[in-house]
C-alpha positions as MATLAB code, in Angstrom:
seq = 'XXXXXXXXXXXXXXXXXXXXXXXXXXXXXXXXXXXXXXXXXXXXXXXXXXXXXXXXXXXXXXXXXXXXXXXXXXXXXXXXXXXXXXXXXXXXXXXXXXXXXXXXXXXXXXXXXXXXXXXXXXXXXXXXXXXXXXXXXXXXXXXXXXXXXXXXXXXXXXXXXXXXXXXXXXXXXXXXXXXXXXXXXXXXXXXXXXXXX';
ca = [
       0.000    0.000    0.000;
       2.860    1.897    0.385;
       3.902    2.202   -3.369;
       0.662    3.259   -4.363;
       0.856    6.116   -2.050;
       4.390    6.962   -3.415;
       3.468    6.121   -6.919;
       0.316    8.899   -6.492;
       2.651   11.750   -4.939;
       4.960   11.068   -7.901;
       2.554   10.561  -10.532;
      -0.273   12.442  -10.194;
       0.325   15.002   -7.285;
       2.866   17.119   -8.755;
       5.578   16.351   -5.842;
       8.298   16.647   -8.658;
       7.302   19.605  -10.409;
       6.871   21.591   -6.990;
      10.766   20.358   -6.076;
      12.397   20.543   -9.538;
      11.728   23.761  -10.574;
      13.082   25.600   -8.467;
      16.170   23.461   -8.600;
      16.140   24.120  -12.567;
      16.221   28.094  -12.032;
      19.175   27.664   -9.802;
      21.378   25.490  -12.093;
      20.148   27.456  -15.358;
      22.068   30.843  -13.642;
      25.003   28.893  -12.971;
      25.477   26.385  -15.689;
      26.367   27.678  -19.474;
      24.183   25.137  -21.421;
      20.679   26.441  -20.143;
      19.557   24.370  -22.963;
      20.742   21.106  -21.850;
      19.795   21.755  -18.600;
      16.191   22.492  -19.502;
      16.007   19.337  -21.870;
      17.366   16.601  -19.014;
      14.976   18.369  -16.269;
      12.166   17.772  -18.992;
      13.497   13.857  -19.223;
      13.807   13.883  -15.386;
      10.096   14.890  -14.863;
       8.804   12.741  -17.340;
      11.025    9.924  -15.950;
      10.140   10.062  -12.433;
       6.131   10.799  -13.630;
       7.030    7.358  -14.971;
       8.464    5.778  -11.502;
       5.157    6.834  -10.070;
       2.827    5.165  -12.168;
       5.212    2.102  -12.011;
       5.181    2.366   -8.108;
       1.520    2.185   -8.789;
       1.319   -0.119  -11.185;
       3.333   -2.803   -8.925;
       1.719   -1.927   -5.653;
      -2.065   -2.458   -7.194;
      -0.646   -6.450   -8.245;
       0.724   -6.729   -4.581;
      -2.805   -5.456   -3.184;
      -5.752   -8.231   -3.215;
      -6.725   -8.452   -6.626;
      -9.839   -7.067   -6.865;
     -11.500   -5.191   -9.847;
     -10.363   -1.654   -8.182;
      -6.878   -2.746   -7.412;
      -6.729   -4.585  -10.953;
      -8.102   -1.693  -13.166;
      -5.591    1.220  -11.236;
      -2.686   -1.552  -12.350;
      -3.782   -1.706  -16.244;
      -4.089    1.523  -16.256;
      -1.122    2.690  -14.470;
       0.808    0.430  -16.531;
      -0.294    1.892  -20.026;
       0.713    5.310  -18.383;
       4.503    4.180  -17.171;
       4.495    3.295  -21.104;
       2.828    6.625  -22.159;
       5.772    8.526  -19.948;
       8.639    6.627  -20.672;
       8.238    7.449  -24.626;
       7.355   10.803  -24.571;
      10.319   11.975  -21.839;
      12.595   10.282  -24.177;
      11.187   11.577  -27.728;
      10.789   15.210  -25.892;
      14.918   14.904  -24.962;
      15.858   13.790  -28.143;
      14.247   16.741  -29.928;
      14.934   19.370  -27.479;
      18.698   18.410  -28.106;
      18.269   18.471  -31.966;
      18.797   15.258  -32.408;
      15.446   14.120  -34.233;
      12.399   16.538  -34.951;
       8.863   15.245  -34.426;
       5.905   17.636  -34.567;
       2.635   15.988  -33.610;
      -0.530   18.304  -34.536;
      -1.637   20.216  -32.037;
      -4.573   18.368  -32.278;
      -3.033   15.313  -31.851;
      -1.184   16.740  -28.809;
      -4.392   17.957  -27.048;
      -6.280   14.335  -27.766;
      -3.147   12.566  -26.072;
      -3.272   15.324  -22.947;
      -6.667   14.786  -22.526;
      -6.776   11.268  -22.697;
      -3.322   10.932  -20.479;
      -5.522   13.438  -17.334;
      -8.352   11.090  -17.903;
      -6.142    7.877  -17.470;
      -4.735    9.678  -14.334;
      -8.012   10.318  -12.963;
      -9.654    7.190  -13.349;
      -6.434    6.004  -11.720;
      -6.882    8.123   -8.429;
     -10.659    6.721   -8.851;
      -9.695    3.182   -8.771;
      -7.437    3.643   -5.890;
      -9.789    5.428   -3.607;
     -12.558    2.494   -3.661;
     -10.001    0.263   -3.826;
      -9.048    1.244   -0.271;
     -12.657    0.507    0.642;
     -12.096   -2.560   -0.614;
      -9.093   -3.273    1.127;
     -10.782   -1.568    4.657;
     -13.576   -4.511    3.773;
     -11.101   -7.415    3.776;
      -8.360   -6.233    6.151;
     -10.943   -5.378    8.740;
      -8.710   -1.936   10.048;
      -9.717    1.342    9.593;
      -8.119    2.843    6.374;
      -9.789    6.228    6.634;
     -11.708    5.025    3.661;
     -14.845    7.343    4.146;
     -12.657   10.182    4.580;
     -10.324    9.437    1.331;
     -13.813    9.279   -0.413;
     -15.354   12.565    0.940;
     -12.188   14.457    0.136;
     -12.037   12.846   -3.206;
     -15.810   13.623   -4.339;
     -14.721   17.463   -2.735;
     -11.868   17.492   -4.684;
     -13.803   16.867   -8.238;
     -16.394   19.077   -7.184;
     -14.729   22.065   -6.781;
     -12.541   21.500   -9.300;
     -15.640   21.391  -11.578;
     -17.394   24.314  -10.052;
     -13.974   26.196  -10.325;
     -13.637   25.344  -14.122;
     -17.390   26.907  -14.725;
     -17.508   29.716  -12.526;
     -13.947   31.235  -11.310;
     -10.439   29.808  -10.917;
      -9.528   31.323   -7.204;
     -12.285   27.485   -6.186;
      -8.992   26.128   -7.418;
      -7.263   26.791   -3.788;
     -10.076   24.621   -2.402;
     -10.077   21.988   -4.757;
      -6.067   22.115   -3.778;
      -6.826   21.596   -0.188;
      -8.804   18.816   -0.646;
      -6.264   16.973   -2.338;
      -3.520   17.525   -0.155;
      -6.243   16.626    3.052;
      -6.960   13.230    0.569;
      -3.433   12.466    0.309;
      -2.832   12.667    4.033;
      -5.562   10.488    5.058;
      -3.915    8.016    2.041;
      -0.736    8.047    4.158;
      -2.472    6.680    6.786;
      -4.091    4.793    5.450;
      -1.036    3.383    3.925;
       0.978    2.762    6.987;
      -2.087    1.996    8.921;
      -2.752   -1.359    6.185;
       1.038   -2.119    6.334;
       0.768   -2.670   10.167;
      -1.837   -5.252    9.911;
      -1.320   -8.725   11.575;
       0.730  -10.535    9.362;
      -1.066  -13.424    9.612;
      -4.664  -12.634    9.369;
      -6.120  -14.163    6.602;
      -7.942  -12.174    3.378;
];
């Protein structure tokens, strides 16, 4: 349970965009090839996007299969793919090395489906911690995880129609989400080893 909670900070909560950047403005004002810095923090992002959904991906199959837990693995997996190729094609061409311009069209379908895939990702792993509440018989926080979850996507969605400053709440509902997934995390990973699922 413990990957999947690392896999979601890395993948889908931004935990290496918030550190790298500022790391990337630092080295850019000190370093002569701004250029090559910018193209390996690109690969490095995409890369370690990648690690997440693997961490995922790997800590879904170690979970009880069930369909939650088996659906957040697919998907994650297609993802780790999805990452992997595009931080390496983005590298090559921001080096020079090989030019491929998808259509912006293109580009926008794959975004949209890619925010989808992540979505449907967090979805799968917040029932599938009901599930696991269900068989483990421990309190996982599960209600909670799903009340901040259904807050999150709510005022995200009232923020898109109406005003962006919702965003700040939408934010804090996340980050409350992700707390209660931590313990939820280390509370599952405490269980009795031998109790049976």
């Amino acid at each position: 349970m413990k990957k999947v909670f690392f896999g979601i900070l890395l993948a889908m909560a931004g935990l290496v965009s918030i550190l790298a950047v500022p790391v990337q403005i630092l080295l850019m004002n000190y370093i002569p090839s701004a250029h090559l810095v910018s193209a390996a923090f690109t690969l490095v992002m995409y890369l370690a996007t990648a690690l997440g959904y693997w961490l995922l991906m790997s800590g879904a199959e170690s979970l009880p299969q069930t369909q939650f837990w088996h659906y957040a693995g697919k998907f994650s997996k297609i993802l780790c793919a999805y990452n992997v190729a595009m931080g390496l094609l983005t590298f090559v061409q921001d080096l020079g090395l090989f030019t491929l311009n998808l259509p912006t069209l293109v580009s926008q379908v794959l975004y949209y489906i890619t925010d989808l895939g992540s979505f449907f990702i967090m979805y799968f792993c917040v029932l599938g911690v009901r599930e696991l509440q269900y068989i483990a018989r421990k309190n996982l926080y599960a209600d909670k995880i799903y009340k901040c979850f259904t807050a999150w996507v709510v005022v995200r969605l009232i923020a898109s129609l109406l005003t962006g400053w919702l965003h700040i709440g939408a934010i804090g509902a996340y980050v409350v989400m992700l707390f209660y997934y931590g313990k939820a995390a280390w509370a599952y990973d405490k269980r009795n080893p031998y109790q049976e699922f």
